[in-house]
């Protein structure tokens, strides 16, 4: 399971932000698993989070994208 809190813990995110990040990541993971998404996971994740008015630091975004890719490859 992806550890969302670990990846963005030092980002100062609030609880409602954490829930939104978790939802966006789960949606992305499902899209990847069903072949509906192709391209750079970090870029797609960043785009989806920005659509929710959430910006993560590049290192937090990269860590989260790495976790999504690892989970999707299982």
N, CA and C atoms as an extended XYZ file, in Angstrom:
222
Properties=species:S:1:pos:R:3:atomname:S:1:resname:S:1:resid:I:1 pbc="F F F"
N         0.832       -1.173        0.000 N   UNK     1
C         0.000        0.000        0.000 CA  UNK     1
C         0.883        1.246        0.000 C   UNK     1
N         0.466        2.244       -0.677 N   UNK     2
C         1.235        3.480       -0.795 CA  UNK     2
C         1.133        4.276        0.493 C   UNK     2
N         2.264        4.769        0.970 N   UNK     3
C         2.302        5.554        2.203 CA  UNK     3
C         2.233        7.036        1.855 C   UNK     3
N         1.007        7.530        1.671 N   UNK     4
C         0.802        8.922        1.271 CA  UNK     4
C         1.371        9.879        2.300 C   UNK     4
N         1.105        9.613        3.554 N   UNK     5
C         1.540       10.516        4.622 CA  UNK     5
C         3.056       10.669        4.630 C   UNK     5
N         3.779        9.575        4.424 N   UNK     6
C         5.240        9.641        4.414 CA  UNK     6
C         5.745       10.510        3.272 C   UNK     6
N         5.126       10.385        2.118 N   UNK     7
C         5.606       11.110        0.952 CA  UNK     7
C         5.351       12.611        1.045 C   UNK     7
N         4.285       13.015        1.710 N   UNK     8
C         3.989       14.444        1.762 CA  UNK     8
C         3.989       15.000        3.183 C   UNK     8
N         4.469       14.205        4.143 N   UNK     9
C         4.431       14.608        5.546 CA  UNK     9
C         5.140       15.929        5.792 C   UNK     9
N         6.274       16.140        5.175 N   UNK    10
C         7.019       17.372        5.415 CA  UNK    10
C         6.546       18.498        4.508 C   UNK    10
N         5.417       18.288        3.859 N   UNK    11
C         4.856       19.308        2.981 CA  UNK    11
C         3.904       20.224        3.735 C   UNK    11
N         3.564       19.876        4.975 N   UNK    12
C         2.666       20.689        5.766 CA  UNK    12
C         1.223       20.579        5.328 C   UNK    12
N         0.863       19.477        4.676 N   UNK    13
C        -0.498       19.301        4.172 CA  UNK    13
C        -1.478       19.120        5.318 C   UNK    13
N        -2.677       19.648        5.133 N   UNK    14
C        -3.739       19.492        6.118 CA  UNK    14
C        -4.462       18.183        5.861 C   UNK    14
N        -5.290       17.758        6.830 N   UNK    15
C        -5.993       16.484        6.708 CA  UNK    15
C        -6.883       16.409        5.476 C   UNK    15
N        -7.637       17.478        5.169 N   UNK    16
C        -8.493       17.437        3.992 CA  UNK    16
C        -7.663       17.357        2.715 C   UNK    16
N        -6.508       17.957        2.734 N   UNK    17
C        -5.599       17.858        1.595 CA  UNK    17
C        -5.098       16.426        1.454 C   UNK    17
N        -4.791       15.796        2.569 N   UNK    18
C        -4.323       14.413        2.540 CA  UNK    18
C        -5.383       13.504        1.929 C   UNK    18
N        -6.632       13.713        2.290 N   UNK    19
C        -7.714       12.892        1.749 CA  UNK    19
C        -7.843       13.096        0.240 C   UNK    19
N        -7.693       14.325       -0.202 N   UNK    20
C        -7.774       14.616       -1.637 CA  UNK    20
C        -6.601       13.990       -2.371 C   UNK    20
N        -5.405       14.095       -1.814 N   UNK    21
C        -4.220       13.485       -2.425 CA  UNK    21
C        -4.424       11.980       -2.526 C   UNK    21
N        -4.921       11.376       -1.473 N   UNK    22
C        -5.143        9.935       -1.484 CA  UNK    22
C        -6.154        9.548       -2.570 C   UNK    22
N        -7.216       10.299       -2.710 N   UNK    23
C        -8.223       10.018       -3.738 CA  UNK    23
C        -7.626       10.146       -5.139 C   UNK    23
N        -6.867       11.220       -5.370 N   UNK    24
C        -6.255       11.447       -6.679 CA  UNK    24
C        -5.269       10.326       -7.005 C   UNK    24
N        -4.483        9.921       -6.029 N   UNK    25
C        -3.502        8.857       -6.244 CA  UNK    25
C        -4.205        7.533       -6.534 C   UNK    25
N        -5.251        7.235       -5.790 N   UNK    26
C        -5.988        5.990       -6.028 CA  UNK    26
C        -6.614        5.982       -7.423 C   UNK    26
N        -7.169        7.123       -7.832 N   UNK    27
C        -7.744        7.228       -9.181 CA  UNK    27
C        -6.672        7.016      -10.246 C   UNK    27
N        -5.511        7.619      -10.046 N   UNK    28
C        -4.411        7.470      -10.996 CA  UNK    28
C        -3.946        6.024      -11.045 C   UNK    28
N        -3.818        5.402       -9.891 N   UNK    29
C        -3.395        4.009       -9.829 CA  UNK    29
C        -4.370        3.117      -10.593 C   UNK    29
N        -5.647        3.320      -10.405 N   UNK    30
C        -6.652        2.539      -11.137 CA  UNK    30
C        -6.553        2.787      -12.646 C   UNK    30
N        -6.351        4.039      -13.025 N   UNK    31
C        -6.225        4.356      -14.453 CA  UNK    31
C        -5.004        3.681      -15.068 C   UNK    31
N        -3.909        3.639      -14.335 N   UNK    32
C        -2.698        2.979      -14.826 CA  UNK    32
C        -2.944        1.478      -14.950 C   UNK    32
N        -3.539        0.896      -13.924 N   UNK    33
C        -3.782       -0.546      -13.926 CA  UNK    33
C        -4.719       -0.975      -15.061 C   UNK    33
N        -5.629       -0.089      -15.469 N   UNK    34
C        -6.564       -0.405      -16.541 CA  UNK    34
C        -6.093        0.102      -17.906 C   UNK    34
N        -4.869        0.600      -17.963 N   UNK    35
C        -4.290        1.025      -19.229 CA  UNK    35
C        -4.867        2.306      -19.796 C   UNK    35
N        -5.481        3.113      -18.951 N   UNK    36
C        -6.089        4.362      -19.423 CA  UNK    36
C        -5.128        5.544      -19.369 C   UNK    36
N        -3.936        5.315      -18.826 N   UNK    37
C        -2.967        6.400      -18.675 CA  UNK    37
C        -1.622        5.946      -19.199 C   UNK    37
N        -1.014        6.793      -19.981 N   UNK    38
C         0.347        6.553      -20.459 CA  UNK    38
C         1.109        7.868      -20.308 C   UNK    38
N         2.381        7.755      -20.056 N   UNK    39
C         3.193        8.952      -19.912 CA  UNK    39
C         3.887        8.972      -18.566 C   UNK    39
N         4.490       10.093      -18.270 N   UNK    40
C         5.244       10.268      -17.039 CA  UNK    40
C         4.287       10.383      -15.852 C   UNK    40
N         4.410        9.455      -14.922 N   UNK    41
C         3.502        9.407      -13.780 CA  UNK    41
C         3.568       10.681      -12.953 C   UNK    41
N         4.764       11.204      -12.735 N   UNK    42
C         4.913       12.423      -11.933 CA  UNK    42
C         4.206       13.604      -12.592 C   UNK    42
N         4.322       13.720      -13.900 N   UNK    43
C         3.657       14.825      -14.605 CA  UNK    43
C         2.142       14.697      -14.543 C   UNK    43
N         1.652       13.489      -14.740 N   UNK    44
C         0.205       13.266      -14.695 CA  UNK    44
C        -0.320       13.519      -13.290 C   UNK    44
N         0.393       13.030      -12.290 N   UNK    45
C        -0.002       13.242      -10.906 CA  UNK    45
C        -0.002       14.723      -10.567 C   UNK    45
N         1.034       15.431      -10.977 N   UNK    46
C         1.111       16.866      -10.729 CA  UNK    46
C        -0.071       17.592      -11.374 C   UNK    46
N        -0.391       17.225      -12.593 N   UNK    47
C        -1.510       17.850      -13.307 CA  UNK    47
C        -2.834       17.614      -12.577 C   UNK    47
N        -3.041       16.392      -12.136 N   UNK    48
C        -4.288       16.066      -11.436 CA  UNK    48
C        -4.374       16.751      -10.080 C   UNK    48
N        -3.247       16.822       -9.380 N   UNK    49
C        -3.254       17.502       -8.079 CA  UNK    49
C        -3.475       19.002       -8.245 C   UNK    49
N        -2.850       19.597       -9.247 N   UNK    50
C        -3.053       21.029       -9.498 CA  UNK    50
C        -4.512       21.329       -9.852 C   UNK    50
N        -5.174       20.387      -10.519 N   UNK    51
C        -6.595       20.564      -10.825 CA  UNK    51
C        -7.421       20.606       -9.540 C   UNK    51
N        -6.885       20.017       -8.475 N   UNK    52
C        -7.532       20.044       -7.158 CA  UNK    52
C        -6.967       21.172       -6.289 C   UNK    52
N        -6.151       22.030       -6.885 N   UNK    53
C        -5.524       23.166       -6.196 CA  UNK    53
C        -4.546       22.715       -5.107 C   UNK    53
N        -3.830       21.642       -5.410 N   UNK    54
C        -2.810       21.126       -4.492 CA  UNK    54
C        -1.482       21.113       -5.222 C   UNK    54
N        -0.496       21.734       -4.612 N   UNK    55
C         0.851       21.721       -5.161 CA  UNK    55
C         1.783       21.090       -4.145 C   UNK    55
N         2.535       20.110       -4.602 N   UNK    56
C         3.524       19.463       -3.747 CA  UNK    56
C         4.914       19.853       -4.202 C   UNK    56
N         5.838       19.813       -3.267 N   UNK    57
C         7.225       20.063       -3.633 CA  UNK    57
C         7.672       18.968       -4.578 C   UNK    57
N         8.602       19.283       -5.487 N   UNK    58
C         9.040       18.298       -6.489 CA  UNK    58
C         9.497       16.969       -5.891 C   UNK    58
N        10.227       17.007       -4.789 N   UNK    59
C        10.708       15.753       -4.206 CA  UNK    59
C         9.561       14.934       -3.607 C   UNK    59
N         8.560       15.580       -3.046 N   UNK    60
C         7.391       14.855       -2.527 CA  UNK    60
C         6.584       14.269       -3.676 C   UNK    60
N         6.436       15.033       -4.739 N   UNK    61
C         5.702       14.568       -5.916 CA  UNK    61
C         6.416       13.376       -6.549 C   UNK    61
N         7.733       13.454       -6.678 N   UNK    62
C         8.503       12.348       -7.257 CA  UNK    62
C         8.403       11.089       -6.398 C   UNK    62
N         8.468       11.243       -5.082 N   UNK    63
C         8.364       10.090       -4.183 CA  UNK    63
C         6.989        9.443       -4.302 C   UNK    63
N         5.971       10.257       -4.371 N   UNK    64
C         4.609        9.746       -4.500 CA  UNK    64
C         4.421        9.049       -5.846 C   UNK    64
N         4.935        9.640       -6.911 N   UNK    65
C         4.846        9.027       -8.241 CA  UNK    65
C         5.599        7.700       -8.275 C   UNK    65
N         6.756        7.639       -7.631 N   UNK    66
C         7.510        6.385       -7.564 CA  UNK    66
C         6.696        5.303       -6.860 C   UNK    66
N         6.024        5.687       -5.776 N   UNK    67
C         5.178        4.732       -5.051 CA  UNK    67
C         4.020        4.247       -5.912 C   UNK    67
N         3.421        5.146       -6.671 N   UNK    68
C         2.312        4.774       -7.559 CA  UNK    68
C         2.819        3.779       -8.612 C   UNK    68
N         3.951        4.068       -9.210 N   UNK    69
C         4.504        3.170      -10.228 CA  UNK    69
C         4.825        1.801       -9.637 C   UNK    69
N         5.394        1.789       -8.441 N   UNK    70
C         5.728        0.525       -7.787 CA  UNK    70
C         4.464       -0.273       -7.488 C   UNK    70
N         3.451        0.389       -6.978 N   UNK    71
C         2.188       -0.287       -6.661 CA  UNK    71
C         1.522       -0.811       -7.930 C   UNK    71
N         1.565       -0.041       -8.996 N   UNK    72
C         0.933       -0.444      -10.260 CA  UNK    72
C         1.644       -1.632      -10.892 C   UNK    72
N         2.922       -1.796      -10.620 N   UNK    73
C         3.689       -2.880      -11.232 CA  UNK    73
C         3.501       -4.213      -10.513 C   UNK    73
N         2.800       -4.206       -9.405 N   UNK    74
C         2.583       -5.446       -8.638 CA  UNK    74
C         1.521       -6.302       -9.247 C   UNK    74
